[in-house]
PDB file of C-alpha atoms in Angstrom:
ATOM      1  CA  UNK A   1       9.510  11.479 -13.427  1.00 47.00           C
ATOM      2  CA  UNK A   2       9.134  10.743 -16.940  1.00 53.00           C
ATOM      3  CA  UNK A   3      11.300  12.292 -19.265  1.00 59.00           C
ATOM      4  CA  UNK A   4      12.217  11.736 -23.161  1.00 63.00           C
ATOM      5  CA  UNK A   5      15.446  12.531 -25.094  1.00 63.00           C
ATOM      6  CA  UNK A   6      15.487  14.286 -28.216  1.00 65.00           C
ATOM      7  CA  UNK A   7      17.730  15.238 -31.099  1.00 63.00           C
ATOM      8  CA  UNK A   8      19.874  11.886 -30.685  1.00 63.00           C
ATOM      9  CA  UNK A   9      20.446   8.591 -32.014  1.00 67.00           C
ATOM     10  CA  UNK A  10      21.894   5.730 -29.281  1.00 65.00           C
ATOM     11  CA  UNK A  11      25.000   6.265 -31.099  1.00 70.00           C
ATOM     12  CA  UNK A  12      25.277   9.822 -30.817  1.00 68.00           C
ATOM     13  CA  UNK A  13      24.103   9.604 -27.150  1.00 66.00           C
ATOM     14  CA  UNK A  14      27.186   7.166 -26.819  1.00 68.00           C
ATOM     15  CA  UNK A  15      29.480   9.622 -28.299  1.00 72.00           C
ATOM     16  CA  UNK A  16      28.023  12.418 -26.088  1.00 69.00           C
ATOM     17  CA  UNK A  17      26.916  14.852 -28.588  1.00 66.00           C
ATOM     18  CA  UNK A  18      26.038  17.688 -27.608  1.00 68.00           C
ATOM     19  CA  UNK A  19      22.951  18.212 -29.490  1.00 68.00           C
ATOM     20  CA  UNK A  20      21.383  15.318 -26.822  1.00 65.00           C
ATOM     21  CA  UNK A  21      18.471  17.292 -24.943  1.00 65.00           C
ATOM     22  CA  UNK A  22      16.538  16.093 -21.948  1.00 63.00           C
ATOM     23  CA  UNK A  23      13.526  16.870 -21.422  1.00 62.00           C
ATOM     24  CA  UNK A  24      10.982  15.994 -18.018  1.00 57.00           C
ATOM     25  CA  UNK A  25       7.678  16.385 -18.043  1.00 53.00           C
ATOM     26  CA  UNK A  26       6.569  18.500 -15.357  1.00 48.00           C
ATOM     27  CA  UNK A  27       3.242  17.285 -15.595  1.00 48.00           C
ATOM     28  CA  UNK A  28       3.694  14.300 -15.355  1.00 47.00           C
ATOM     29  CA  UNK A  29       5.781  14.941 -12.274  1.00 43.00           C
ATOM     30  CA  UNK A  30       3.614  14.458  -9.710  1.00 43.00           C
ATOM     31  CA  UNK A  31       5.432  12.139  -6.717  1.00 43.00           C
ATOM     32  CA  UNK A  32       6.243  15.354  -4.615  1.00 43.00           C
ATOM     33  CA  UNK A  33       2.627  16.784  -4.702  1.00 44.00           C
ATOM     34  CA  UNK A  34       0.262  13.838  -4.641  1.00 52.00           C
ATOM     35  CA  UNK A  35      -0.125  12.560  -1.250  1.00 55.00           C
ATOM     36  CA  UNK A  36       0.318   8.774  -1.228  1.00 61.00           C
ATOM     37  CA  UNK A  37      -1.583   6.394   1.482  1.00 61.00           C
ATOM     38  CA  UNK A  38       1.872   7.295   3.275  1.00 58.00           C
ATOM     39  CA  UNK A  39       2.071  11.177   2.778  1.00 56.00           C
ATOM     40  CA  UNK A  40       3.643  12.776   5.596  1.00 60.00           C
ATOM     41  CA  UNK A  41       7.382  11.696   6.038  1.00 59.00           C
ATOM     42  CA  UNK A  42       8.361  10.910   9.861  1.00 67.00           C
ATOM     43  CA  UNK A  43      11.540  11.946  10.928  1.00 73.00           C
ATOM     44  CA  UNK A  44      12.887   8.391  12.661  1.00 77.00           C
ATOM     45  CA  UNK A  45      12.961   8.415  16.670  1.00 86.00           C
ATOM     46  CA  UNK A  46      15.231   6.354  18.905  1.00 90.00           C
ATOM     47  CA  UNK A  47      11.913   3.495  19.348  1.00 91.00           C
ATOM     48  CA  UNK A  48      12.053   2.896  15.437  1.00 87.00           C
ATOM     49  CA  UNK A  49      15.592   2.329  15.039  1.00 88.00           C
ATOM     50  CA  UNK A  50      15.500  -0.116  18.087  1.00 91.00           C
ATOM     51  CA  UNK A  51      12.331  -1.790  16.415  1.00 90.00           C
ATOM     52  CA  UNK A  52      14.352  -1.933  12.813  1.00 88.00           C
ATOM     53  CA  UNK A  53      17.361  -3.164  14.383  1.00 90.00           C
ATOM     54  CA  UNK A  54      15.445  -5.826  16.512  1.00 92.00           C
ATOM     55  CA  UNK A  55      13.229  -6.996  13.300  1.00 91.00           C
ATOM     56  CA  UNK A  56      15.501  -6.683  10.438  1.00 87.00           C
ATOM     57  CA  UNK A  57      17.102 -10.060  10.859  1.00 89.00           C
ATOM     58  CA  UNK A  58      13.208 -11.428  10.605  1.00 89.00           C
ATOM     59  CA  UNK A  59      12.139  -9.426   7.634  1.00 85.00           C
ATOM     60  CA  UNK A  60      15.610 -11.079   5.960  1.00 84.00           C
ATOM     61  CA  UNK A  61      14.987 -14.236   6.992  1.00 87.00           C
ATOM     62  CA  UNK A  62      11.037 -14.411   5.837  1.00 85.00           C
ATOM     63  CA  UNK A  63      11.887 -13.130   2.460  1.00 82.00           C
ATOM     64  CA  UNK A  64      14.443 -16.019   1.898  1.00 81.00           C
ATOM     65  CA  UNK A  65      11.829 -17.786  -0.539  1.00 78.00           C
ATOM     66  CA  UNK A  66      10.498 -14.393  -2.214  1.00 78.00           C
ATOM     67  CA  UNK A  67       7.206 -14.167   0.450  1.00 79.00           C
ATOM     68  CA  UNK A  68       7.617 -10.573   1.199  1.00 79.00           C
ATOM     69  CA  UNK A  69       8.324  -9.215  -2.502  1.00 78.00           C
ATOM     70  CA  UNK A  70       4.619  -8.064  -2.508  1.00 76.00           C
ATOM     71  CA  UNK A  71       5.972  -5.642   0.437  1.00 76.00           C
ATOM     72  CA  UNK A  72       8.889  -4.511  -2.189  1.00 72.00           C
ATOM     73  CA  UNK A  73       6.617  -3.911  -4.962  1.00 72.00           C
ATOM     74  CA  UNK A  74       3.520  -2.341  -2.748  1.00 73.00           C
ATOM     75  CA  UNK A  75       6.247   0.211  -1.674  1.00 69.00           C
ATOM     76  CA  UNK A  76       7.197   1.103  -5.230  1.00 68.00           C
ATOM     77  CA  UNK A  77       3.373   1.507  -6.550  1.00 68.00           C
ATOM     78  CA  UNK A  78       2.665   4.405  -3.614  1.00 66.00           C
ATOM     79  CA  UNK A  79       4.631   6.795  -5.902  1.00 63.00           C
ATOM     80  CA  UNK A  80       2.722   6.163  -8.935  1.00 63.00           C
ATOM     81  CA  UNK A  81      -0.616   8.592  -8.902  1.00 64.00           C
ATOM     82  CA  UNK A  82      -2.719   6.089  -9.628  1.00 79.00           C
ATOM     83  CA  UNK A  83      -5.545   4.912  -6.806  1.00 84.00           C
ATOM     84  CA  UNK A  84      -7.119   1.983  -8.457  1.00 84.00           C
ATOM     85  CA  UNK A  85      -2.967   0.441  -8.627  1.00 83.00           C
ATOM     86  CA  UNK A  86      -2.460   1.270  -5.021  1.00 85.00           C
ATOM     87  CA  UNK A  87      -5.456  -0.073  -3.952  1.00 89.00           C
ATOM     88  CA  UNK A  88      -5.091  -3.566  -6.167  1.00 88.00           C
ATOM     89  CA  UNK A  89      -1.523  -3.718  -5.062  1.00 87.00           C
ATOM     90  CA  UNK A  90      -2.366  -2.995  -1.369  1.00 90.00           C
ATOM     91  CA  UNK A  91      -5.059  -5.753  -1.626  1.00 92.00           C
ATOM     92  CA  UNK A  92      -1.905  -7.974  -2.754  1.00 90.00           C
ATOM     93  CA  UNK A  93      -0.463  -7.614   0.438  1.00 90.00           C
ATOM     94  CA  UNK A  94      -3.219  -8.364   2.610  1.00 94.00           C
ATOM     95  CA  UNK A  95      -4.697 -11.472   1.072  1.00 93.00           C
ATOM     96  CA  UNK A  96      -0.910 -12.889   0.648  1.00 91.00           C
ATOM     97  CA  UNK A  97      -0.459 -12.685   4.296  1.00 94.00           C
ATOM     98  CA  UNK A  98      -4.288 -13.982   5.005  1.00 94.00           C
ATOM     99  CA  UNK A  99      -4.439 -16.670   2.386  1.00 91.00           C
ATOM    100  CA  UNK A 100      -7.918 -17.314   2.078  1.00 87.00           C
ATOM    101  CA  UNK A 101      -9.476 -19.277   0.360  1.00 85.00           C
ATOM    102  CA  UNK A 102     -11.191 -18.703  -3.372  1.00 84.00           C
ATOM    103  CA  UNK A 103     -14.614 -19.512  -1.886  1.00 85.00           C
ATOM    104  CA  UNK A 104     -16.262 -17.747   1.027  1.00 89.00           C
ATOM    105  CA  UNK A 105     -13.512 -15.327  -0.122  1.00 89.00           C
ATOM    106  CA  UNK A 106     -14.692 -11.848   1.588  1.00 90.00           C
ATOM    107  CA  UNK A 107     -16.095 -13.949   4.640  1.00 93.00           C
ATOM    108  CA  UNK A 108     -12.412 -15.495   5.057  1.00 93.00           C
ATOM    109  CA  UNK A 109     -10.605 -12.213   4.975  1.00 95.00           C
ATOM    110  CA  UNK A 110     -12.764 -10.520   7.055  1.00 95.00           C
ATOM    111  CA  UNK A 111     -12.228 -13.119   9.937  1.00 95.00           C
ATOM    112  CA  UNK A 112      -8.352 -13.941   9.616  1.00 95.00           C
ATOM    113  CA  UNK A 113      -7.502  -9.636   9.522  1.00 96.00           C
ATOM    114  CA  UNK A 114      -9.395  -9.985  12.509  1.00 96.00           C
ATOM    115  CA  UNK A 115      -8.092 -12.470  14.561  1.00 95.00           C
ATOM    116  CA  UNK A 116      -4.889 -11.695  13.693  1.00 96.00           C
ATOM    117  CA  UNK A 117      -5.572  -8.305  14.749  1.00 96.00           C
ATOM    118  CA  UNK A 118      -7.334  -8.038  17.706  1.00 95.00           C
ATOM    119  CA  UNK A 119      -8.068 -10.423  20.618  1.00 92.00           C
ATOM    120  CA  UNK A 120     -11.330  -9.619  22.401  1.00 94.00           C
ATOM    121  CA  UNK A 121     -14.613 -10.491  20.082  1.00 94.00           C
ATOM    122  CA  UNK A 122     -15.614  -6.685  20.389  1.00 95.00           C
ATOM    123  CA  UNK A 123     -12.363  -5.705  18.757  1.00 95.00           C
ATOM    124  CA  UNK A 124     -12.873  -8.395  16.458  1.00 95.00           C
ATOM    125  CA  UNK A 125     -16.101  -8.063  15.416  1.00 96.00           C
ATOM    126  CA  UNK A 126     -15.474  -4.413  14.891  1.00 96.00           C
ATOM    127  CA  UNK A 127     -12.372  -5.091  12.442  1.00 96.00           C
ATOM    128  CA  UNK A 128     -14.094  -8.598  10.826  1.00 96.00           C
ATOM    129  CA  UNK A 129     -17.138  -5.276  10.134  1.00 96.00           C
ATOM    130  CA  UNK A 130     -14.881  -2.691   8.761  1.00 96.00           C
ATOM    131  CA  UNK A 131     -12.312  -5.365   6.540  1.00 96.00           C
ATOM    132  CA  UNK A 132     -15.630  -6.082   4.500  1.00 95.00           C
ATOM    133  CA  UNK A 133     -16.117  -2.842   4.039  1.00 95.00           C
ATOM    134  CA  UNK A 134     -13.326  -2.108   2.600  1.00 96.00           C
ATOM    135  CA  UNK A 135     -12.926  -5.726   0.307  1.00 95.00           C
ATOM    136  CA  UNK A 136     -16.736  -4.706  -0.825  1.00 94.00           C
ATOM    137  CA  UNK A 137     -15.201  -1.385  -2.529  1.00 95.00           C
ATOM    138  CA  UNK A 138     -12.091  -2.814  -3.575  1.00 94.00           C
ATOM    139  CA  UNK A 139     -14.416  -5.553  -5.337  1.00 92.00           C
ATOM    140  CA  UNK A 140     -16.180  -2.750  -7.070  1.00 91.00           C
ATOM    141  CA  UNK A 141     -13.557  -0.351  -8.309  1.00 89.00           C
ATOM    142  CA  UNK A 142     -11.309  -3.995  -9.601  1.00 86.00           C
ATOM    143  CA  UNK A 143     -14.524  -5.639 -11.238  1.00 86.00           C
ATOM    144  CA  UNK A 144     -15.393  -1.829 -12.696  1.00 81.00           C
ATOM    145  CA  UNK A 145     -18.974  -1.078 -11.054  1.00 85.00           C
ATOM    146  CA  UNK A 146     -16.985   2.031  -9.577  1.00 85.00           C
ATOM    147  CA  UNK A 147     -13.982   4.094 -10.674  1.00 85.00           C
ATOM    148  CA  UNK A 148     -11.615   5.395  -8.514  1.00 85.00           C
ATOM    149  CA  UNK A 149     -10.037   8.396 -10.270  1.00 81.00           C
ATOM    150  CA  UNK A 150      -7.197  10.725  -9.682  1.00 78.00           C
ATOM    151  CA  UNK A 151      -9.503  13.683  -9.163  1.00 81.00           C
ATOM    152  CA  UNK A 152     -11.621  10.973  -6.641  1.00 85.00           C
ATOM    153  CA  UNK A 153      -8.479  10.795  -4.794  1.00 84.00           C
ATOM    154  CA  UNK A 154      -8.157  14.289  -4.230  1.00 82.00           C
ATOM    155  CA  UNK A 155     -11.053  15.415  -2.997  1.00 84.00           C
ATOM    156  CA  UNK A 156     -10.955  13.228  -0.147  1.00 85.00           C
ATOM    157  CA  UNK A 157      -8.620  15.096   1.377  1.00 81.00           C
ATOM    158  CA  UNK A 158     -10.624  17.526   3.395  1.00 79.00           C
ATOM    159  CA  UNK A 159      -9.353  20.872   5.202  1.00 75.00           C
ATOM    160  CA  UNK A 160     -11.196  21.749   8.606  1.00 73.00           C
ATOM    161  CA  UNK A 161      -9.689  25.356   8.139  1.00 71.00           C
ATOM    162  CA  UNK A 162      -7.233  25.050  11.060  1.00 71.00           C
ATOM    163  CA  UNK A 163      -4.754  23.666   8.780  1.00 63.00           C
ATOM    164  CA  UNK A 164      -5.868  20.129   9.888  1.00 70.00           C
ATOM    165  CA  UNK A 165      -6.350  17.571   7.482  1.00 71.00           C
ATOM    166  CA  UNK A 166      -8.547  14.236   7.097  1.00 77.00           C
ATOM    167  CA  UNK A 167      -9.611  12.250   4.796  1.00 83.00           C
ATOM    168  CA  UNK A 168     -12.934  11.278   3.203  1.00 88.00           C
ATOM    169  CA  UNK A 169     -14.455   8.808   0.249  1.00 91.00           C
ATOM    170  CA  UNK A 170     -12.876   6.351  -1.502  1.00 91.00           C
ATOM    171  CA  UNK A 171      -9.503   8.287  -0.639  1.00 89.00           C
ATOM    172  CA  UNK A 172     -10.256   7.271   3.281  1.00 90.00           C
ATOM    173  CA  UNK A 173     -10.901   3.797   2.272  1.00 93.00           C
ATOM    174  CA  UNK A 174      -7.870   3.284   0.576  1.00 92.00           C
ATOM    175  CA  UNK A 175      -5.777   5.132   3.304  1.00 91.00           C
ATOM    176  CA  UNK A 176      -7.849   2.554   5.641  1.00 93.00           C
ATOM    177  CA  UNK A 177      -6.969  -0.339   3.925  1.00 94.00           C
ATOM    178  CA  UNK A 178      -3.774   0.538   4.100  1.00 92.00           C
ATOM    179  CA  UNK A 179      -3.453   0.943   7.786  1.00 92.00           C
ATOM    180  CA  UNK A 180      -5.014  -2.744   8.200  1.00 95.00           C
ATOM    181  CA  UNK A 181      -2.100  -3.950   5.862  1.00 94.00           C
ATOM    182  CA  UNK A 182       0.691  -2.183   7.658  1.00 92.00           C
ATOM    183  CA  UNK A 183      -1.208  -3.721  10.646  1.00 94.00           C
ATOM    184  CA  UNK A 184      -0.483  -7.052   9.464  1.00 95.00           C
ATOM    185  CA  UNK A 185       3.104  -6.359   7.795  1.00 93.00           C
ATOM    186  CA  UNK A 186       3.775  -5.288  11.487  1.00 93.00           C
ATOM    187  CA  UNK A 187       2.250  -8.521  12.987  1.00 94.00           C
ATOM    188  CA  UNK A 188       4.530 -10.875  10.795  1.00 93.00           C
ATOM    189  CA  UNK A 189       7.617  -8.972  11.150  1.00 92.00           C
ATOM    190  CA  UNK A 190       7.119  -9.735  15.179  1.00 93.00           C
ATOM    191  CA  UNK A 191       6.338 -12.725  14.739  1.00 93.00           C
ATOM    192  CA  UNK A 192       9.244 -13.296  12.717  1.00 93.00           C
ATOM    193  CA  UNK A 193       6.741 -16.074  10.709  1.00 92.00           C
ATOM    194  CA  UNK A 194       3.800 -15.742   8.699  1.00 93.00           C
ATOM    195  CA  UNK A 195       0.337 -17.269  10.223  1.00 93.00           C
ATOM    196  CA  UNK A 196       0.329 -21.115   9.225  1.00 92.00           C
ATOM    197  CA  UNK A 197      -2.267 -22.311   7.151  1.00 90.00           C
ATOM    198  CA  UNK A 198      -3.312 -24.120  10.324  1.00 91.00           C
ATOM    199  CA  UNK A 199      -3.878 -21.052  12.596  1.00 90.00           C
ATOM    200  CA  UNK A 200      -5.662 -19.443   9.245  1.00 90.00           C
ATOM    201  CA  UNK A 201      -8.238 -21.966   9.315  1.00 89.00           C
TER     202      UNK A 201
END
């Protein structure tokens, strides 16, 4: 929440006086009411402790060298009501894990989320078709041949007047792309090792 002090010098806020006034700006306050590409808060069940508690020796132990701080940082940019830095920071995430290459870029994420994601060629071609997708409109809204605004990012979020929810535009892509990240996150952690640059090519 952003807030400002007023009526105070860093000396008199030192001293404590009481003329210090905080003030947040409501307005501004919008973590609890935006919904994030995470939105809906599930209450932990006995399966996700066990799957913490199994993994959480891995996660420690493949961040030794720094490789997961995208993870760290991606977390901390949900909260900020801002699509186009979600969706640049979620992008982070994916293309560290998939390393491709700068040429035949799209082409080389597109097949890596996919075979590290599925292992029939059905479910593969299917994600290799959707991962393009999805790099082709992060490409526009980060080169600026699209904007992806706050207001954008509301209106995809559709009611079906039963009190049901879903998800359409570029808010569904970016709630998308962020599944096929957390897909991935999940895949490493598992693994307890990132793909080699071997199996990537």
């Amino acid at each position: 929440v952003p807030i400002e002090l007023t009526g105070s010098s860093f000396q008199k806020l030192a001293q404590k006086n009481k003329t210090v006034h905080l003030r947040t700006r409501i307005t501004q306050s919008l973590i609890d009411f935006i919904p994030c590409p995470n939105p809906n808060p599930i209450v932990l069940q006995q399966e996700d402790i066990d799957w913490v508690v199994n993994h959480i020796g891995n996660t420690a132990k493949l961040n030794i060298h720094g490789r997961l701080n995208f993870f760290h940082d991606l977390y901390d940019s949900l909260h900020i009501p801002n699509p186009s830095v979600q969706l640049t920071q979620i992008w982070t995430g994916i293309e560290n894990i998939v390393q491709s290459p700068k040429k035949f870029t799209t082409r080389s994420i597109k097949s890596r989320c996919a075979m590290l994601l599925a292992n029939t060629n059905t479910e593969q071609n299917k994600i290799a078709r959707r991962v393009g997708k999805l790099y082709n409109f992060r490409s526009d809204i980060i080169h600026g041949s699209k904007t992806f605004s706050l207001l954008d990012y509301i209106e995809g979020f559709q009611s079906d007047g039963n009190n049901d929810f879903f998800l359409k535009g570029k808010a569904g892509l970016l709630f998308e792309t962020y599944g096929i990240l957390n897909q991935l996150i999940v895949k490493v952690i598992e693994d307890n090792e990132f793909p080699s640059k071997t199996k990537l090519n």
